[in-house]
Amino acid sequence: MKKIPYFIFTLFVIFCIGCSQNEKQETVTKDVTIIAPSSEGGGWDLTARALKDILMSEELINKNIRVVNKIGAGGELGWKYVMQQEDNVLAMNSSLLITNHLLGQSSITYNDFTPIATLATEWEVVIVSKDSSISSAKSLMNSLKKTPSAYKIGVSPRLGNDDQLSFVLASKQVDIQPEELDFYVYENSDQVVSALVKNQIDVATMSLSEAKKYYDSNQVKLLVISADKRLKELPEIPTWSEEGIELVFEHWRGIMGPPNMTKDEIEFWDMTIEKMVRTEKWKQTLKKYLWKDFYKNSSETSKYLEEQSKMYEVLMGVDMEN
């Protein structure tokens, strides 16, 4: 007789746990939109579409997910849209959210959003067209040291992003002043490479995942990578340190939501994204794009964004705009 109440109590506990999990699952009550504030094929877009595919294929969310590209103002157009939403609309982000504000190009800050997660990092590269006479990053920097405006340098989607910043930090080590460099800004990496192969610009700086497809199709040469050592996937590409410049630079991407998200919503996304980054499909995505896992949950991302903001204030103590 004593076992019956205990058995009933156990069933009750299991039932309540199930109810609690269902309630959290129902935090997302309608379809989800992920804003990629860039063109298709860019880093934000690739990350957003990977998220969508894995969350849906692994059945980690029971609603439909769509990716919407809102292009303009270095991400700001998409981010402003998310600020005006109430729920179920998320956006990809990166350090540009911080640097836009520090450069006075935007009034938006990371504090205007709810941090959801930091997802991955990747390396920055410098590229030239396959027929370029520039043979190495070392020779490039030596030429720029003599004549800083000798080469036109392509970057997207806005000055102040990690693509430009990594190049500026490398150039400063050989006493090149950033304001003397000749940067040309394009909407996306496709436009940058198009300008490169048409000889409208001479050099470009961008993330590895954006550059690799052009490298694989033999349109460009990779001069240097911002990694701490050569990648086993690209053993032929030297690091900055091998070119005489001590620079290791990682570019991160994450996801955020509109302001004033509820505690339940944040907990739901913490639980869901954490499950996603543990899947084999996410691990394969990291491998495919040569990204590095850098998962941080909402509270960890909040602290990280604050740390990054302080770091960029120091790094950007120079005028990066021409």
Short mmCIF file of C-alpha atoms in Angstrom, two decimals:
data_model
loop_
_atom_site.label_atom_id
_atom_site.label_comp_id
_atom_site.label_asym_id
_atom_site.label_seq_id
_atom_site.Cartn_x
_atom_site.Cartn_y
_atom_site.Cartn_z
CA MET A 1 0.00 0.00 0.00
CA LYS A 2 2.84 2.37 0.73
CA LYS A 3 4.17 1.99 -2.83
CA ILE A 4 0.99 3.31 -4.44
CA PRO A 5 1.25 6.96 -3.24
CA TYR A 6 4.95 7.01 -4.20
CA PHE A 7 4.13 5.65 -7.66
CA ILE A 8 1.40 8.24 -8.11
CA PHE A 9 3.75 10.99 -6.93
CA THR A 10 6.39 9.85 -9.44
CA LEU A 11 3.89 9.95 -12.28
CA PHE A 12 2.80 13.42 -11.17
CA VAL A 13 6.42 14.68 -11.19
CA ILE A 14 7.06 13.22 -14.65
CA PHE A 15 3.84 14.78 -15.92
CA CYS A 16 4.79 18.19 -14.52
CA ILE A 17 8.27 18.01 -16.04
CA GLY A 18 6.69 17.21 -19.38
CA CYS A 19 4.34 20.16 -19.01
CA SER A 20 7.24 22.47 -18.18
CA GLN A 21 9.18 21.34 -21.24
CA ASN A 22 6.12 21.76 -23.45
CA GLU A 23 5.52 25.26 -22.12
CA LYS A 24 9.08 26.24 -23.01
CA GLN A 25 8.71 24.67 -26.42
CA GLU A 26 5.59 26.75 -26.95
CA THR A 27 7.45 29.99 -26.19
CA VAL A 28 7.76 30.35 -29.97
CA THR A 29 4.11 30.50 -30.98
CA LYS A 30 4.50 31.45 -34.63
CA ASP A 31 6.96 31.22 -37.48
CA VAL A 32 10.45 32.62 -36.90
CA THR A 33 12.25 35.14 -39.11
CA ILE A 34 16.04 35.45 -39.09
CA ILE A 35 17.31 38.69 -40.57
CA ALA A 36 20.57 38.51 -42.49
CA PRO A 37 21.49 42.21 -42.84
CA SER A 38 23.52 41.51 -45.98
CA SER A 39 23.33 40.02 -49.44
CA GLU A 40 22.96 36.31 -50.07
CA GLY A 41 26.25 34.47 -49.82
CA GLY A 42 27.80 36.80 -47.25
CA GLY A 43 28.91 35.69 -43.80
CA TRP A 44 25.73 36.74 -42.03
CA ASP A 45 23.63 35.07 -44.72
CA LEU A 46 25.58 31.81 -44.62
CA THR A 47 25.25 31.65 -40.84
CA ALA A 48 21.54 32.45 -40.86
CA ARG A 49 20.78 29.78 -43.45
CA ALA A 50 22.86 27.20 -41.58
CA LEU A 51 20.86 27.98 -38.43
CA LYS A 52 17.59 27.62 -40.27
CA ASP A 53 18.52 24.33 -41.91
CA ILE A 54 19.80 22.69 -38.73
CA LEU A 55 17.06 23.92 -36.39
CA MET A 56 14.41 22.61 -38.78
CA SER A 57 16.05 19.39 -39.96
CA GLU A 58 16.93 18.39 -36.39
CA GLU A 59 13.37 19.31 -35.30
CA LEU A 60 14.70 21.60 -32.57
CA ILE A 61 11.90 24.05 -33.27
CA ASN A 62 8.32 23.20 -34.20
CA LYS A 63 7.67 26.26 -36.36
CA ASN A 64 8.80 27.33 -39.80
CA ILE A 65 11.89 29.53 -40.12
CA ARG A 66 12.60 31.93 -42.94
CA VAL A 67 15.73 33.92 -43.69
CA VAL A 68 15.19 37.47 -44.95
CA ASN A 69 18.00 39.58 -46.42
CA LYS A 70 17.64 43.26 -45.50
CA ILE A 71 20.57 45.01 -47.14
CA GLY A 72 21.89 48.47 -46.42
CA ALA A 73 23.94 50.81 -44.22
CA GLY A 74 26.40 48.16 -43.09
CA GLY A 75 23.76 46.04 -41.39
CA GLU A 76 21.85 48.92 -39.84
CA LEU A 77 18.76 48.60 -42.05
CA GLY A 78 18.19 45.02 -40.91
CA TRP A 79 18.99 45.77 -37.29
CA LYS A 80 16.61 48.74 -37.15
CA TYR A 81 13.87 46.47 -38.46
CA VAL A 82 14.49 43.97 -35.65
CA MET A 83 14.40 46.76 -33.05
CA GLN A 84 10.81 47.46 -34.08
CA GLN A 85 9.65 43.85 -33.67
CA GLU A 86 8.25 42.21 -30.56
CA ASP A 87 8.99 38.51 -30.93
CA ASN A 88 10.05 35.70 -33.24
CA VAL A 89 12.32 37.98 -35.29
CA LEU A 90 16.06 37.53 -34.77
CA ALA A 91 19.10 39.00 -36.52
CA MET A 92 22.66 37.98 -37.24
CA ASN A 93 25.34 40.28 -35.87
CA SER A 94 29.08 40.71 -35.63
CA SER A 95 31.57 43.31 -34.44
CA LEU A 96 30.17 45.74 -37.01
CA LEU A 97 27.29 46.32 -34.58
CA ILE A 98 29.89 47.77 -32.22
CA THR A 99 32.23 49.52 -34.64
CA ASN A 100 29.43 51.28 -36.55
CA HIS A 101 28.58 53.10 -33.35
CA LEU A 102 32.18 53.78 -32.33
CA LEU A 103 32.85 55.39 -35.71
CA GLY A 104 29.79 57.59 -35.39
CA GLN A 105 28.10 55.86 -38.33
CA SER A 106 25.15 54.64 -36.26
CA SER A 107 23.27 55.49 -33.09
CA ILE A 108 22.45 51.79 -32.56
CA THR A 109 24.42 49.85 -29.96
CA TYR A 110 24.43 46.24 -28.80
CA ASN A 111 22.46 47.39 -25.75
CA ASP A 112 19.46 48.05 -28.01
CA PHE A 113 18.95 44.30 -28.48
CA THR A 114 18.59 41.08 -26.53
CA PRO A 115 21.72 38.93 -26.93
CA ILE A 116 20.84 35.36 -27.91
CA ALA A 117 24.15 33.65 -28.67
CA THR A 118 27.66 33.96 -30.03
CA LEU A 119 28.15 31.16 -32.53
CA ALA A 120 31.46 30.95 -34.34
CA THR A 121 34.63 32.74 -35.34
CA GLU A 122 36.64 32.69 -38.52
CA TRP A 123 39.88 34.10 -39.88
CA GLU A 124 40.44 37.11 -42.10
CA VAL A 125 42.39 36.93 -45.37
CA VAL A 126 43.93 39.29 -47.90
CA ILE A 127 43.31 38.46 -51.55
CA VAL A 128 44.40 39.63 -54.99
CA SER A 129 43.31 38.58 -58.47
CA LYS A 130 44.90 35.40 -59.82
CA ASP A 131 46.90 37.47 -62.36
CA SER A 132 48.11 40.08 -59.86
CA SER A 133 51.79 40.94 -59.72
CA ILE A 134 51.55 41.12 -55.92
CA SER A 135 53.19 37.91 -54.77
CA SER A 136 52.99 38.10 -50.98
CA ALA A 137 51.62 40.04 -48.04
CA LYS A 138 55.16 41.05 -47.14
CA SER A 139 55.80 42.61 -50.54
CA LEU A 140 52.37 44.26 -50.39
CA MET A 141 53.15 45.90 -47.05
CA ASN A 142 56.60 46.97 -48.21
CA SER A 143 55.05 48.71 -51.22
CA LEU A 144 52.38 50.36 -49.09
CA LYS A 145 55.00 51.54 -46.63
CA LYS A 146 56.77 53.38 -49.44
CA THR A 147 53.55 54.68 -51.01
CA PRO A 148 50.41 54.08 -48.84
CA SER A 149 48.10 55.00 -51.70
CA ALA A 150 49.86 52.70 -54.17
CA TYR A 151 47.04 50.16 -54.16
CA LYS A 152 43.25 50.38 -54.08
CA ILE A 153 41.91 48.13 -51.31
CA GLY A 154 38.40 46.68 -51.48
CA VAL A 155 36.22 46.00 -48.44
CA SER A 156 32.54 45.32 -47.73
CA PRO A 157 29.99 46.21 -46.51
CA ARG A 158 31.30 49.22 -44.56
CA LEU A 159 34.46 50.79 -43.20
CA GLY A 160 35.16 49.84 -39.61
CA ASN A 161 34.34 46.16 -39.87
CA ASP A 162 36.78 43.38 -38.98
CA ASP A 163 37.83 42.97 -42.61
CA GLN A 164 39.18 46.49 -42.66
CA LEU A 165 40.33 46.52 -39.05
CA SER A 166 42.50 43.41 -39.44
CA PHE A 167 44.23 45.00 -42.45
CA VAL A 168 44.68 48.30 -40.60
CA LEU A 169 46.23 46.56 -37.58
CA ALA A 170 48.67 44.72 -39.86
CA SER A 171 49.61 47.91 -41.70
CA LYS A 172 50.16 49.85 -38.47
CA GLN A 173 52.87 47.38 -37.48
CA VAL A 174 54.94 48.63 -40.40
CA ASP A 175 54.13 52.26 -39.55
CA ILE A 176 51.51 52.82 -42.23
CA GLN A 177 48.90 55.33 -41.11
CA PRO A 178 45.34 54.06 -41.73
CA GLU A 179 44.12 57.37 -43.08
CA GLU A 180 46.71 57.14 -45.85
CA LEU A 181 45.38 53.83 -47.19
CA ASP A 182 43.03 53.90 -50.16
CA PHE A 183 39.91 51.87 -49.25
CA TYR A 184 37.00 51.29 -51.62
CA VAL A 185 33.71 50.14 -50.09
CA TYR A 186 31.34 47.70 -51.80
CA GLU A 187 27.98 46.23 -50.82
CA ASN A 188 29.16 42.61 -50.65
CA SER A 189 32.07 40.27 -51.35
CA ASP A 190 30.75 39.42 -54.83
CA GLN A 191 31.11 43.05 -55.82
CA VAL A 192 34.55 43.24 -54.23
CA VAL A 193 35.84 40.25 -56.20
CA SER A 194 34.20 41.50 -59.38
CA ALA A 195 36.09 44.78 -59.00
CA LEU A 196 39.25 42.85 -58.25
CA VAL A 197 39.16 40.68 -61.38
CA LYS A 198 38.30 43.73 -63.50
CA ASN A 199 41.36 45.53 -62.10
CA GLN A 200 39.23 48.29 -60.60
CA ILE A 201 40.93 47.59 -57.27
CA ASP A 202 44.23 45.87 -56.51
CA VAL A 203 43.72 44.13 -53.17
CA ALA A 204 40.83 43.06 -50.94
CA THR A 205 40.39 42.02 -47.34
CA MET A 206 37.52 39.75 -46.24
CA SER A 207 36.61 36.74 -44.14
CA LEU A 208 37.90 33.34 -45.19
CA SER A 209 34.47 31.79 -45.80
CA GLU A 210 33.62 34.59 -48.24
CA ALA A 211 36.96 34.36 -50.06
CA LYS A 212 37.30 30.59 -50.25
CA LYS A 213 34.77 30.00 -53.04
CA TYR A 214 36.65 32.44 -55.28
CA TYR A 215 39.92 30.80 -54.35
CA ASP A 216 38.53 27.34 -55.10
CA SER A 217 37.35 28.55 -58.52
CA ASN A 218 40.82 30.02 -59.24
CA GLN A 219 39.63 33.63 -59.46
CA VAL A 220 41.85 34.95 -56.67
CA LYS A 221 45.04 34.28 -54.76
CA LEU A 222 45.07 34.20 -50.95
CA LEU A 223 48.13 36.11 -49.76
CA VAL A 224 47.83 35.70 -46.01
CA ILE A 225 45.53 34.51 -43.22
CA SER A 226 45.07 36.02 -39.75
CA ALA A 227 45.37 32.64 -37.99
CA ASP A 228 47.94 31.72 -35.35
CA LYS A 229 49.23 28.90 -37.56
CA ARG A 230 48.68 27.54 -41.06
CA LEU A 231 45.38 25.72 -41.51
CA LYS A 232 45.57 22.02 -42.35
CA GLU A 233 42.84 22.66 -44.94
CA LEU A 234 44.89 25.42 -46.60
CA PRO A 235 48.53 24.58 -45.77
CA GLU A 236 49.82 26.71 -48.64
CA ILE A 237 48.54 30.00 -47.14
CA PRO A 238 51.02 31.73 -44.78
CA THR A 239 50.10 33.54 -41.58
CA TRP A 240 50.82 37.18 -40.86
CA SER A 241 53.59 36.19 -38.47
CA GLU A 242 55.33 34.29 -41.27
CA GLU A 243 55.17 37.50 -43.30
CA GLY A 244 56.91 39.41 -40.53
CA ILE A 245 53.83 40.89 -38.84
CA GLU A 246 52.65 39.64 -35.43
CA LEU A 247 48.89 39.58 -35.86
CA VAL A 248 46.28 36.97 -34.94
CA PHE A 249 42.74 38.17 -35.55
CA GLU A 250 39.42 36.32 -35.25
CA HIS A 251 36.09 37.54 -36.59
CA TRP A 252 32.99 36.42 -34.64
CA ARG A 253 29.31 36.18 -35.53
CA GLY A 254 26.26 35.81 -33.35
CA ILE A 255 22.52 36.23 -33.16
CA MET A 256 20.30 38.64 -31.24
CA GLY A 257 16.65 39.50 -30.77
CA PRO A 258 14.54 42.62 -30.29
CA PRO A 259 14.68 44.53 -27.01
CA ASN A 260 12.55 43.46 -24.04
CA MET A 261 12.45 39.75 -24.83
CA THR A 262 10.96 37.82 -21.91
CA LYS A 263 12.90 35.52 -19.62
CA ASP A 264 11.01 32.53 -21.02
CA GLU A 265 11.92 33.51 -24.59
CA ILE A 266 15.59 33.85 -23.68
CA GLU A 267 15.55 30.51 -21.87
CA PHE A 268 13.92 28.87 -24.87
CA TRP A 269 16.57 30.12 -27.27
CA ASP A 270 19.37 29.27 -24.84
CA MET A 271 18.09 25.71 -24.68
CA THR A 272 17.48 25.45 -28.42
CA ILE A 273 20.74 26.97 -29.68
CA GLU A 274 22.77 24.95 -27.18
CA LYS A 275 21.21 21.78 -28.57
CA MET A 276 21.92 22.94 -32.11
CA VAL A 277 25.64 23.57 -31.59
CA ARG A 278 25.99 20.02 -30.26
CA THR A 279 24.59 18.43 -33.42
CA GLU A 280 26.75 16.70 -35.98
CA LYS A 281 25.26 18.94 -38.68
CA TRP A 282 26.56 22.06 -36.94
CA LYS A 283 29.99 20.47 -36.58
CA GLN A 284 29.94 19.70 -40.30
CA THR A 285 28.91 23.30 -41.05
CA LEU A 286 31.88 24.59 -39.06
CA LYS A 287 34.14 22.28 -41.03
CA LYS A 288 32.61 23.25 -44.37
CA TYR A 289 33.20 26.99 -43.92
CA LEU A 290 36.40 26.63 -41.85
CA TRP A 291 34.70 28.30 -38.89
CA LYS A 292 35.64 27.68 -35.26
CA ASP A 293 33.06 26.86 -32.62
CA PHE A 294 32.67 29.81 -30.26
CA TYR A 295 29.30 29.19 -28.63
CA LYS A 296 28.22 31.45 -25.80
CA ASN A 297 24.70 31.59 -24.38
CA SER A 298 22.70 34.76 -23.79
CA SER A 299 24.24 35.83 -20.49
CA GLU A 300 27.76 34.94 -21.64
CA THR A 301 27.20 36.86 -24.88
CA SER A 302 26.04 39.91 -22.95
CA LYS A 303 29.34 39.98 -21.04
CA TYR A 304 31.31 39.24 -24.20
CA LEU A 305 29.73 42.15 -26.09
CA GLU A 306 30.68 44.50 -23.26
CA GLU A 307 34.26 43.21 -23.34
CA GLN A 308 34.41 43.50 -27.11
CA SER A 309 33.11 47.06 -27.03
CA LYS A 310 35.91 48.07 -24.66
CA MET A 311 38.48 46.23 -26.79
CA TYR A 312 37.35 47.94 -30.00
CA GLU A 313 37.45 51.34 -28.31
CA VAL A 314 41.16 50.72 -27.72
CA LEU A 315 41.85 49.20 -31.15
CA MET A 316 40.01 51.98 -32.92
CA GLY A 317 41.79 54.79 -31.15
CA VAL A 318 42.85 55.80 -34.66
CA ASP A 319 40.82 57.26 -37.51
CA MET A 320 40.04 54.36 -39.85
CA GLU A 321 38.17 56.45 -42.38
CA ASN A 322 39.76 58.24 -45.34
#
